[in-house]
PDB file of C-alpha atoms in Angstrom:
ATOM      1  CA  MET A  24      -1.877   5.517 -21.481  1.00  0.00           C
ATOM      2  CA  GLY A  25       0.579   5.008 -24.406  1.00  0.00           C
ATOM      3  CA  ARG A  26       1.099   1.803 -26.234  1.00  0.00           C
ATOM      4  CA  MET A  27       3.632  -0.728 -24.907  1.00  0.00           C
ATOM      5  CA  THR A  28       4.159  -2.274 -28.374  1.00  0.00           C
ATOM      6  CA  THR A  29       4.153  -1.185 -31.977  1.00  0.00           C
ATOM      7  CA  ARG A  30       4.318  -2.904 -35.406  1.00  0.00           C
ATOM      8  CA  GLN A  31       7.272  -2.415 -37.817  1.00  0.00           C
ATOM      9  CA  PRO A  32       7.683  -4.071 -41.230  1.00  0.00           C
ATOM     10  CA  VAL A  33      10.939  -6.086 -41.406  1.00  0.00           C
ATOM     11  CA  LEU A  34      12.767  -8.300 -43.879  1.00  0.00           C
ATOM     12  CA  ARG A  35      13.041 -11.679 -42.184  1.00  0.00           C
ATOM     13  CA  LEU A  36      15.961 -13.935 -43.218  1.00  0.00           C
ATOM     14  CA  ARG A  37      15.815 -17.526 -42.182  1.00  0.00           C
ATOM     15  CA  ALA A  38      17.512 -20.644 -43.613  1.00  0.00           C
ATOM     16  CA  GLY A  39      18.418 -18.860 -46.817  1.00  0.00           C
ATOM     17  CA  ARG A  40      14.933 -17.532 -47.352  1.00  0.00           C
ATOM     18  CA  ALA A  41      13.715 -13.961 -47.257  1.00  0.00           C
ATOM     19  CA  ALA A  42      10.186 -12.786 -46.417  1.00  0.00           C
ATOM     20  CA  ARG A  43       8.634  -9.414 -45.551  1.00  0.00           C
ATOM     21  CA  ARG A  44       6.465  -9.398 -42.475  1.00  0.00           C
ATOM     22  CA  PRO A  45       5.412  -7.162 -39.602  1.00  0.00           C
ATOM     23  CA  ASP A  46       7.294  -7.484 -36.325  1.00  0.00           C
ATOM     24  CA  THR A  47       6.183  -6.412 -32.891  1.00  0.00           C
ATOM     25  CA  LEU A  48       8.556  -4.013 -31.095  1.00  0.00           C
ATOM     26  CA  ALA A  49       8.592  -2.718 -27.483  1.00  0.00           C
ATOM     27  CA  VAL A  50       7.920   0.980 -27.377  1.00  0.00           C
ATOM     28  CA  GLU A  51      10.511   3.328 -25.875  1.00  0.00           C
ATOM     29  CA  GLU A  52       9.449   6.915 -25.248  1.00  0.00           C
ATOM     30  CA  PRO A  53      10.580   9.740 -22.932  1.00  0.00           C
ATOM     31  CA  LEU A  54       8.743  10.534 -19.642  1.00  0.00           C
ATOM     32  CA  LEU A  55       9.195  13.891 -18.060  1.00  0.00           C
ATOM     33  CA  VAL A  56       8.646  14.180 -14.326  1.00  0.00           C
ATOM     34  CA  ARG A  57       7.703  17.532 -12.809  1.00  0.00           C
ATOM     35  CA  VAL A  58       7.289  18.034  -9.042  1.00  0.00           C
ATOM     36  CA  GLY A  59       5.777  21.293  -7.910  1.00  0.00           C
ATOM     37  CA  GLY A  60       6.154  22.623 -11.434  1.00  0.00           C
ATOM     38  CA  GLU A  61       9.854  21.948 -11.603  1.00  0.00           C
ATOM     39  CA  VAL A  62      11.320  19.454 -13.997  1.00  0.00           C
ATOM     40  CA  LEU A  63      13.255  16.859 -12.027  1.00  0.00           C
ATOM     41  CA  THR A  64      14.070  14.125 -14.503  1.00  0.00           C
ATOM     42  CA  LEU A  65      13.595  12.842 -17.994  1.00  0.00           C
ATOM     43  CA  THR A  66      13.706   9.052 -18.346  1.00  0.00           C
ATOM     44  CA  MET A  67      13.324   6.696 -21.317  1.00  0.00           C
ATOM     45  CA  ARG A  68      10.701   4.089 -20.621  1.00  0.00           C
ATOM     46  CA  THR A  69       8.050   1.770 -22.039  1.00  0.00           C
ATOM     47  CA  PRO A  70       4.593   3.449 -21.617  1.00  0.00           C
ATOM     48  CA  GLY A  71       2.350   1.871 -19.087  1.00  0.00           C
ATOM     49  CA  GLN A  72       2.043   2.053 -15.275  1.00  0.00           C
ATOM     50  CA  ASP A  73       3.620   5.534 -15.477  1.00  0.00           C
ATOM     51  CA  PHE A  74       2.287   6.584 -12.034  1.00  0.00           C
ATOM     52  CA  ASP A  75       3.851   3.429 -10.503  1.00  0.00           C
ATOM     53  CA  LEU A  76       7.129   4.299 -12.271  1.00  0.00           C
ATOM     54  CA  VAL A  77       7.147   7.862 -10.861  1.00  0.00           C
ATOM     55  CA  ALA A  78       6.115   6.740  -7.366  1.00  0.00           C
ATOM     56  CA  GLY A  79       8.831   4.118  -7.304  1.00  0.00           C
ATOM     57  CA  TRP A  80      11.427   6.615  -8.503  1.00  0.00           C
ATOM     58  CA  LEU A  81      10.410   8.953  -5.725  1.00  0.00           C
ATOM     59  CA  VAL A  82      10.867   6.117  -3.211  1.00  0.00           C
ATOM     60  CA  SER A  83      14.390   5.349  -4.444  1.00  0.00           C
ATOM     61  CA  GLU A  84      15.245   9.046  -4.345  1.00  0.00           C
ATOM     62  CA  GLY A  85      14.218   9.147  -0.703  1.00  0.00           C
ATOM     63  CA  ALA A  86      11.419  11.690  -1.244  1.00  0.00           C
ATOM     64  CA  VAL A  87       8.446   9.520  -0.222  1.00  0.00           C
ATOM     65  CA  ALA A  88       7.775   6.541   2.014  1.00  0.00           C
ATOM     66  CA  ALA A  89       3.971   6.353   2.169  1.00  0.00           C
ATOM     67  CA  PRO A  90       1.064   7.065  -0.193  1.00  0.00           C
ATOM     68  CA  GLY A  91       0.163  10.141   1.710  1.00  0.00           C
ATOM     69  CA  ASP A  92       3.483  11.726   0.831  1.00  0.00           C
ATOM     70  CA  ILE A  93       2.086  12.071  -2.751  1.00  0.00           C
ATOM     71  CA  VAL A  94      -0.916  14.406  -2.866  1.00  0.00           C
ATOM     72  CA  THR A  95      -1.625  14.060  -6.631  1.00  0.00           C
ATOM     73  CA  MET A  96      -0.148  12.645  -9.794  1.00  0.00           C
ATOM     74  CA  ARG A  97      -1.546  13.452 -13.166  1.00  0.00           C
ATOM     75  CA  MET A  98      -0.679  13.207 -16.820  1.00  0.00           C
ATOM     76  CA  CYS A  99      -0.382  16.793 -18.170  1.00  0.00           C
ATOM     77  CA  PRO A 100      -3.156  17.259 -20.786  1.00  0.00           C
ATOM     78  CA  ASP A 101      -1.191  19.825 -22.757  1.00  0.00           C
ATOM     79  CA  GLU A 102       2.147  17.980 -22.763  1.00  0.00           C
ATOM     80  CA  ASP A 103       2.645  14.455 -23.988  1.00  0.00           C
ATOM     81  CA  ASN A 104       4.542  12.020 -21.767  1.00  0.00           C
ATOM     82  CA  THR A 105       4.695  14.350 -18.769  1.00  0.00           C
ATOM     83  CA  VAL A 106       3.610  13.516 -15.228  1.00  0.00           C
ATOM     84  CA  GLU A 107       2.998  16.339 -12.797  1.00  0.00           C
ATOM     85  CA  VAL A 108       3.432  15.487  -9.109  1.00  0.00           C
ATOM     86  CA  VAL A 109       2.350  17.434  -6.003  1.00  0.00           C
ATOM     87  CA  LEU A 110       4.059  16.254  -2.797  1.00  0.00           C
ATOM     88  CA  ALA A 111       2.805  16.648   0.750  1.00  0.00           C
ATOM     89  CA  PRO A 112       4.242  19.751   2.511  1.00  0.00           C
ATOM     90  CA  ASP A 113       6.590  17.679   4.614  1.00  0.00           C
ATOM     91  CA  ALA A 114       7.979  15.649   1.768  1.00  0.00           C
ATOM     92  CA  THR A 115      11.263  16.885   0.361  1.00  0.00           C
ATOM     93  CA  PRO A 116      11.514  16.773  -3.465  1.00  0.00           C
ATOM     94  CA  PRO A 117      14.601  15.121  -4.888  1.00  0.00           C
ATOM     95  CA  ARG A 118      17.277  17.193  -6.527  1.00  0.00           C
ATOM     96  CA  PRO A 119      16.748  17.773 -10.274  1.00  0.00           C
ATOM     97  CA  ARG A 120      18.731  15.500 -12.607  1.00  0.00           C
ATOM     98  CA  ALA A 121      21.000  17.360 -14.927  1.00  0.00           C
ATOM     99  CA  PHE A 122      20.896  14.659 -17.535  1.00  0.00           C
ATOM    100  CA  VAL A 123      18.559  12.302 -19.380  1.00  0.00           C
ATOM    101  CA  SER A 124      18.153   8.943 -17.603  1.00  0.00           C
ATOM    102  CA  SER A 125      18.344   6.370 -20.381  1.00  0.00           C
ATOM    103  CA  SER A 126      16.592   2.982 -20.281  1.00  0.00           C
ATOM    104  CA  ALA A 127      19.860   1.484 -19.107  1.00  0.00           C
ATOM    105  CA  CYS A 128      20.666   4.001 -16.459  1.00  0.00           C
ATOM    106  CA  GLY A 129      19.040   4.818 -13.143  1.00  0.00           C
ATOM    107  CA  VAL A 130      20.936   5.822 -10.023  1.00  0.00           C
ATOM    108  CA  CYS A 131      24.100   6.897 -11.829  1.00  0.00           C
ATOM    109  CA  GLY A 132      24.512  10.044  -9.797  1.00  0.00           C
ATOM    110  CA  ALA A 133      25.025   8.448  -6.390  1.00  0.00           C
ATOM    111  CA  ASP A 134      28.258   9.666  -4.825  1.00  0.00           C
ATOM    112  CA  SER A 135      29.249   6.449  -3.038  1.00  0.00           C
ATOM    113  CA  VAL A 136      28.037   3.251  -1.454  1.00  0.00           C
ATOM    114  CA  GLU A 137      28.174   4.950   1.943  1.00  0.00           C
ATOM    115  CA  ALA A 138      26.067   7.897   0.760  1.00  0.00           C
ATOM    116  CA  VAL A 139      23.338   5.541  -0.420  1.00  0.00           C
ATOM    117  CA  ARG A 140      23.461   3.383   2.740  1.00  0.00           C
ATOM    118  CA  THR A 141      23.119   6.332   5.106  1.00  0.00           C
ATOM    119  CA  ALA A 142      20.102   7.597   3.152  1.00  0.00           C
ATOM    120  CA  LEU A 143      18.017   4.476   3.547  1.00  0.00           C
ATOM    121  CA  ARG A 144      14.833   4.741   5.608  1.00  0.00           C
ATOM    122  CA  TRP A 145      14.425   1.092   6.639  1.00  0.00           C
ATOM    123  CA  PRO A 146      17.165  -1.071   8.226  1.00  0.00           C
ATOM    124  CA  VAL A 147      17.178  -4.033   5.821  1.00  0.00           C
ATOM    125  CA  SER A 148      19.904  -5.644   7.858  1.00  0.00           C
ATOM    126  CA  GLU A 149      17.372  -6.267  10.645  1.00  0.00           C
ATOM    127  CA  ASP A 150      15.080  -8.387   8.463  1.00  0.00           C
ATOM    128  CA  ASP A 151      15.709 -11.954   9.541  1.00  0.00           C
ATOM    129  CA  THR A 152      13.246 -13.621   7.141  1.00  0.00           C
ATOM    130  CA  GLN A 153      14.427 -16.995   5.809  1.00  0.00           C
ATOM    131  CA  PHE A 154      14.077 -17.942   2.141  1.00  0.00           C
ATOM    132  CA  ASP A 155      14.220 -21.572   0.988  1.00  0.00           C
ATOM    133  CA  VAL A 156      16.640 -22.162  -1.773  1.00  0.00           C
ATOM    134  CA  GLY A 157      14.050 -24.304  -3.597  1.00  0.00           C
ATOM    135  CA  VAL A 158      11.567 -21.406  -3.682  1.00  0.00           C
ATOM    136  CA  LEU A 159      14.245 -18.947  -4.881  1.00  0.00           C
ATOM    137  CA  SER A 160      15.257 -21.448  -7.645  1.00  0.00           C
ATOM    138  CA  VAL A 161      11.872 -21.367  -9.341  1.00  0.00           C
ATOM    139  CA  LEU A 162      11.273 -17.579  -9.239  1.00  0.00           C
ATOM    140  CA  PRO A 163      12.936 -16.859 -12.614  1.00  0.00           C
ATOM    141  CA  ASP A 164      10.380 -19.224 -14.274  1.00  0.00           C
ATOM    142  CA  ALA A 165       7.581 -17.694 -12.315  1.00  0.00           C
ATOM    143  CA  LEU A 166       8.644 -14.232 -13.455  1.00  0.00           C
ATOM    144  CA  ARG A 167       9.037 -15.361 -17.057  1.00  0.00           C
ATOM    145  CA  SER A 168       5.558 -16.812 -17.139  1.00  0.00           C
ATOM    146  CA  GLU A 169       4.207 -13.334 -16.274  1.00  0.00           C
ATOM    147  CA  GLN A 170       6.073 -11.472 -19.059  1.00  0.00           C
ATOM    148  CA  LYS A 171       3.180 -11.003 -21.480  1.00  0.00           C
ATOM    149  CA  VAL A 172       4.761  -8.173 -23.511  1.00  0.00           C
ATOM    150  CA  PHE A 173       8.121  -9.944 -23.690  1.00  0.00           C
ATOM    151  CA  ASP A 174       6.300 -12.889 -25.300  1.00  0.00           C
ATOM    152  CA  ARG A 175       5.239 -10.517 -28.115  1.00  0.00           C
ATOM    153  CA  THR A 176       8.442  -8.528 -28.496  1.00  0.00           C
ATOM    154  CA  GLY A 177      11.417 -10.341 -26.879  1.00  0.00           C
ATOM    155  CA  GLY A 178      12.677  -6.887 -25.890  1.00  0.00           C
ATOM    156  CA  LEU A 179      11.719  -6.025 -22.336  1.00  0.00           C
ATOM    157  CA  HIS A 180      13.236  -6.502 -18.928  1.00  0.00           C
ATOM    158  CA  ALA A 181      11.058  -7.554 -15.989  1.00  0.00           C
ATOM    159  CA  ALA A 182      10.965  -7.265 -12.248  1.00  0.00           C
ATOM    160  CA  GLY A 183       8.783  -9.289  -9.904  1.00  0.00           C
ATOM    161  CA  LEU A 184       7.970  -8.974  -6.208  1.00  0.00           C
ATOM    162  CA  PHE A 185       7.470 -12.270  -4.437  1.00  0.00           C
ATOM    163  CA  THR A 186       6.739 -13.371  -0.844  1.00  0.00           C
ATOM    164  CA  ALA A 187       9.153 -15.645   1.062  1.00  0.00           C
ATOM    165  CA  GLY A 188       6.804 -18.489   0.087  1.00  0.00           C
ATOM    166  CA  GLY A 189       7.089 -17.629  -3.659  1.00  0.00           C
ATOM    167  CA  ARG A 190       3.693 -15.995  -4.137  1.00  0.00           C
ATOM    168  CA  CYS A 191       3.810 -13.361  -6.863  1.00  0.00           C
ATOM    169  CA  ILE A 192       2.675  -9.921  -5.698  1.00  0.00           C
ATOM    170  CA  GLU A 193       3.648  -7.662  -8.692  1.00  0.00           C
ATOM    171  CA  VAL A 194       5.283  -8.022 -12.003  1.00  0.00           C
ATOM    172  CA  ARG A 195       6.242  -5.113 -14.287  1.00  0.00           C
ATOM    173  CA  GLU A 196       7.976  -4.913 -17.663  1.00  0.00           C
ATOM    174  CA  ASP A 197       9.995  -2.118 -19.277  1.00  0.00           C
ATOM    175  CA  VAL A 198      12.855  -1.462 -21.741  1.00  0.00           C
ATOM    176  CA  GLY A 199      14.813  -0.293 -18.651  1.00  0.00           C
ATOM    177  CA  ARG A 200      15.469  -2.770 -15.903  1.00  0.00           C
ATOM    178  CA  HIS A 201      15.546   0.105 -13.314  1.00  0.00           C
ATOM    179  CA  ASN A 202      12.171   1.291 -14.640  1.00  0.00           C
ATOM    180  CA  ALA A 203      10.683  -2.165 -14.145  1.00  0.00           C
ATOM    181  CA  VAL A 204      11.838  -2.190 -10.537  1.00  0.00           C
ATOM    182  CA  ASP A 205      10.527   1.396  -9.987  1.00  0.00           C
ATOM    183  CA  LYS A 206       7.097   0.270 -11.307  1.00  0.00           C
ATOM    184  CA  VAL A 207       7.046  -2.681  -8.893  1.00  0.00           C
ATOM    185  CA  VAL A 208       8.101  -0.486  -5.954  1.00  0.00           C
ATOM    186  CA  GLY A 209       5.662   2.245  -6.925  1.00  0.00           C
ATOM    187  CA  ALA A 210       2.760  -0.197  -7.076  1.00  0.00           C
ATOM    188  CA  ALA A 211       3.734  -1.495  -3.653  1.00  0.00           C
ATOM    189  CA  LEU A 212       3.838   2.101  -2.298  1.00  0.00           C
ATOM    190  CA  ARG A 213       0.397   2.873  -3.674  1.00  0.00           C
ATOM    191  CA  ASP A 214      -0.911  -0.386  -2.159  1.00  0.00           C
ATOM    192  CA  ARG A 215       0.554   0.609   1.227  1.00  0.00           C
ATOM    193  CA  ARG A 216       2.899  -2.322   1.342  1.00  0.00           C
ATOM    194  CA  LEU A 217       6.194  -0.445   2.176  1.00  0.00           C
ATOM    195  CA  PRO A 218       8.530  -1.365   3.728  1.00  0.00           C
ATOM    196  CA  LEU A 219       8.699  -4.685   1.851  1.00  0.00           C
ATOM    197  CA  THR A 220       9.962  -6.729   4.725  1.00  0.00           C
ATOM    198  CA  GLY A 221      10.064 -10.490   4.009  1.00  0.00           C
ATOM    199  CA  HIS A 222       9.947 -10.141   0.235  1.00  0.00           C
ATOM    200  CA  VAL A 223      12.276 -10.976  -2.623  1.00  0.00           C
ATOM    201  CA  LEU A 224      12.780  -8.961  -5.788  1.00  0.00           C
ATOM    202  CA  GLN A 225      13.487 -11.138  -8.846  1.00  0.00           C
ATOM    203  CA  VAL A 226      14.868  -9.353 -11.914  1.00  0.00           C
ATOM    204  CA  SER A 227      15.682 -10.446 -15.454  1.00  0.00           C
ATOM    205  CA  GLY A 228      19.226  -9.841 -16.566  1.00  0.00           C
ATOM    206  CA  ARG A 229      22.013  -8.659 -14.347  1.00  0.00           C
ATOM    207  CA  ALA A 230      22.056  -7.080 -10.829  1.00  0.00           C
ATOM    208  CA  SER A 231      23.483  -3.596 -10.933  1.00  0.00           C
ATOM    209  CA  PHE A 232      24.288  -1.026  -8.227  1.00  0.00           C
ATOM    210  CA  GLU A 233      21.099   0.891  -9.020  1.00  0.00           C
ATOM    211  CA  LEU A 234      18.835  -2.179  -8.638  1.00  0.00           C
ATOM    212  CA  VAL A 235      20.318  -3.029  -5.281  1.00  0.00           C
ATOM    213  CA  HIS A 236      19.830   0.546  -4.176  1.00  0.00           C
ATOM    214  CA  LYS A 237      16.208   0.537  -5.247  1.00  0.00           C
ATOM    215  CA  ALA A 238      15.572  -2.759  -3.464  1.00  0.00           C
ATOM    216  CA  ALA A 239      17.178  -1.473  -0.265  1.00  0.00           C
ATOM    217  CA  ALA A 240      15.310   1.844  -0.493  1.00  0.00           C
ATOM    218  CA  ALA A 241      12.028  -0.136  -0.495  1.00  0.00           C
ATOM    219  CA  GLY A 242      13.036  -2.330   2.451  1.00  0.00           C
ATOM    220  CA  ILE A 243      13.455  -5.485   0.336  1.00  0.00           C
ATOM    221  CA  PRO A 244      15.899  -7.895   1.984  1.00  0.00           C
ATOM    222  CA  VAL A 245      16.698 -10.122  -1.034  1.00  0.00           C
ATOM    223  CA  ILE A 246      17.327  -9.343  -4.691  1.00  0.00           C
ATOM    224  CA  ALA A 247      17.832 -12.221  -7.217  1.00  0.00           C
ATOM    225  CA  ALA A 248      19.054 -11.943 -10.715  1.00  0.00           C
ATOM    226  CA  VAL A 249      19.352 -14.508 -13.541  1.00  0.00           C
ATOM    227  CA  SER A 250      22.727 -13.095 -14.503  1.00  0.00           C
ATOM    228  CA  ALA A 251      25.823 -11.661 -12.766  1.00  0.00           C
ATOM    229  CA  PRO A 252      26.057  -8.767 -10.307  1.00  0.00           C
ATOM    230  CA  SER A 253      28.534  -5.964 -10.665  1.00  0.00           C
ATOM    231  CA  SER A 254      31.222  -5.472  -8.060  1.00  0.00           C
ATOM    232  CA  LEU A 255      29.602  -2.239  -6.780  1.00  0.00           C
ATOM    233  CA  ALA A 256      26.208  -4.048  -6.487  1.00  0.00           C
ATOM    234  CA  VAL A 257      27.939  -6.616  -4.200  1.00  0.00           C
ATOM    235  CA  ASP A 258      29.581  -3.878  -2.199  1.00  0.00           C
ATOM    236  CA  LEU A 259      26.333  -2.004  -1.683  1.00  0.00           C
ATOM    237  CA  ALA A 260      24.367  -5.175  -0.780  1.00  0.00           C
ATOM    238  CA  GLU A 261      26.990  -6.128   1.755  1.00  0.00           C
ATOM    239  CA  GLU A 262      26.976  -2.626   3.301  1.00  0.00           C
ATOM    240  CA  CYS A 263      23.170  -2.480   3.432  1.00  0.00           C
ATOM    241  CA  GLY A 264      22.658  -5.931   4.879  1.00  0.00           C
ATOM    242  CA  LEU A 265      20.829  -7.143   1.753  1.00  0.00           C
ATOM    243  CA  THR A 266      21.128 -10.705   0.324  1.00  0.00           C
ATOM    244  CA  LEU A 267      22.230 -10.617  -3.264  1.00  0.00           C
ATOM    245  CA  LEU A 268      21.792 -13.657  -5.524  1.00  0.00           C
ATOM    246  CA  GLY A 269      23.130 -14.053  -9.025  1.00  0.00           C
ATOM    247  CA  PHE A 270      22.984 -16.722 -11.763  1.00  0.00           C
ATOM    248  CA  VAL A 271      19.618 -17.936 -10.376  1.00  0.00           C
ATOM    249  CA  ARG A 272      18.785 -20.490 -13.040  1.00  0.00           C
ATOM    250  CA  GLY A 273      18.748 -24.221 -13.701  1.00  0.00           C
ATOM    251  CA  GLY A 274      18.108 -24.934 -10.050  1.00  0.00           C
ATOM    252  CA  GLY A 275      21.283 -23.205  -8.809  1.00  0.00           C
ATOM    253  CA  MET A 276      22.477 -19.756  -7.789  1.00  0.00           C
ATOM    254  CA  ASN A 277      25.412 -17.832  -6.351  1.00  0.00           C
ATOM    255  CA  VAL A 278      24.817 -16.159  -2.949  1.00  0.00           C
ATOM    256  CA  TYR A 279      27.144 -13.177  -2.832  1.00  0.00           C
ATOM    257  CA  THR A 280      26.129 -11.404   0.441  1.00  0.00           C
ATOM    258  CA  HIS A 281      24.325 -12.189   3.710  1.00  0.00           C
ATOM    259  CA  GLN A 282      24.010 -15.957   3.087  1.00  0.00           C
ATOM    260  CA  GLN A 283      22.239 -16.402   6.460  1.00  0.00           C
ATOM    261  CA  ARG A 284      18.848 -15.683   4.869  1.00  0.00           C
ATOM    262  CA  VAL A 285      19.119 -18.556   2.391  1.00  0.00           C
ATOM    263  CA  ARG A 286      17.882 -21.892   3.763  1.00  0.00           C
ATOM    264  CA  VAL A 287      18.692 -25.115   1.885  1.00  0.00           C
ATOM    265  CA  GLY A 288      15.745 -27.350   1.098  1.00  0.00           C
ATOM    266  CA  PRO A 289      13.917 -29.276  -1.660  1.00  0.00           C
ATOM    267  CA  ILE A 290      12.853 -27.564  -4.886  1.00  0.00           C
ATOM    268  CA  PRO A 291       9.031 -27.324  -4.862  1.00  0.00           C
ATOM    269  CA  ARG A 292       6.799 -27.568  -7.885  1.00  0.00           C
ATOM    270  CA  GLN A 293       5.428 -24.134  -8.922  1.00  0.00           C
ATOM    271  CA  ARG A 294       1.860 -24.955  -8.056  1.00  0.00           C
ATOM    272  CA  GLU A 295       2.987 -25.556  -4.419  1.00  0.00           C
ATOM    273  CA  LEU A 296       4.121 -21.964  -3.979  1.00  0.00           C
ATOM    274  CA  GLN A 297       2.020 -19.793  -1.731  1.00  0.00           C
TER     275      GLN A 297
END
C-alpha cells in the first residue's frame, strides 16, 4: 500500500518571520482499474484502501451489489498503482471511461438525473427511517474527530457512514471527495452491509451530484454536507427519494429534500450516541 502522506521542505512565513521547515502533504497518485484485462478508468486518489475504492466505484457504476459479484481484486505486481478485478460471470462490467477522473470529478459522464434514477438497484424512497436533528447536528464533529490524516496535512476530504443513532461505522479520507465516498461504500460492500438502509452519509465540503448518486446507489437514505449542495444534487436527491442536508454545522442545517425523515429533538452529547 502506498503512503498517504509525504514530507516536503517549505519556506514558512508567519508574522514577518521566515523559517525553513518540513511540511506534511497528502499524497495524490493515479490508480488504474482493469476489469477482465480491460482498462476501465484512471482516477487520481490518495493511496490507501484501494480495494475499498474500486469496490465502491463498481457499486456506483451499477456493476456489483454483493461481495460475491467480485471474484478477485489484486494489485498488479508488474504495474504500480494498478488494480486488476475479476467479476462474477453474471456481473456486467461498467463501460470504460474515455477520460481521467480527477480527484475533483466522479460521475461526470451521467447523461441525466433520470438516467441515474432508473439505474438504481434499491428504492431509497421506501426507506422510512427517522433521523433526529440533534444526532445529525453532531455528525460533522464526529467525522472530524476521525480524520487522522487531515490532522497531519489539512488537505483531505472525508466521508463517514453513521447509523440513525449516530454510531460511526466507517470513515475514509482522500484528496477526492468522491473517492472518500467510494471507499466507505466499498468497505460496506465487502462487509456485506449493502443496501445501507437506515444510515446517513456525512461528507466534508459540499454535496455534489456525484455524491448524491453514490449515496443513492448504495441505498443510503440521507446525505449530509457541511457546505452547500449544487442544484443538480438537489434535483437528483428529490427524484431518488433521498434526504439531502446542507450547511450542517453550528447546531443547524438546511433540509433540501424529503424533510419527512428529519425529526426535531434535543441535541445529544457525543458520548450519548449509539
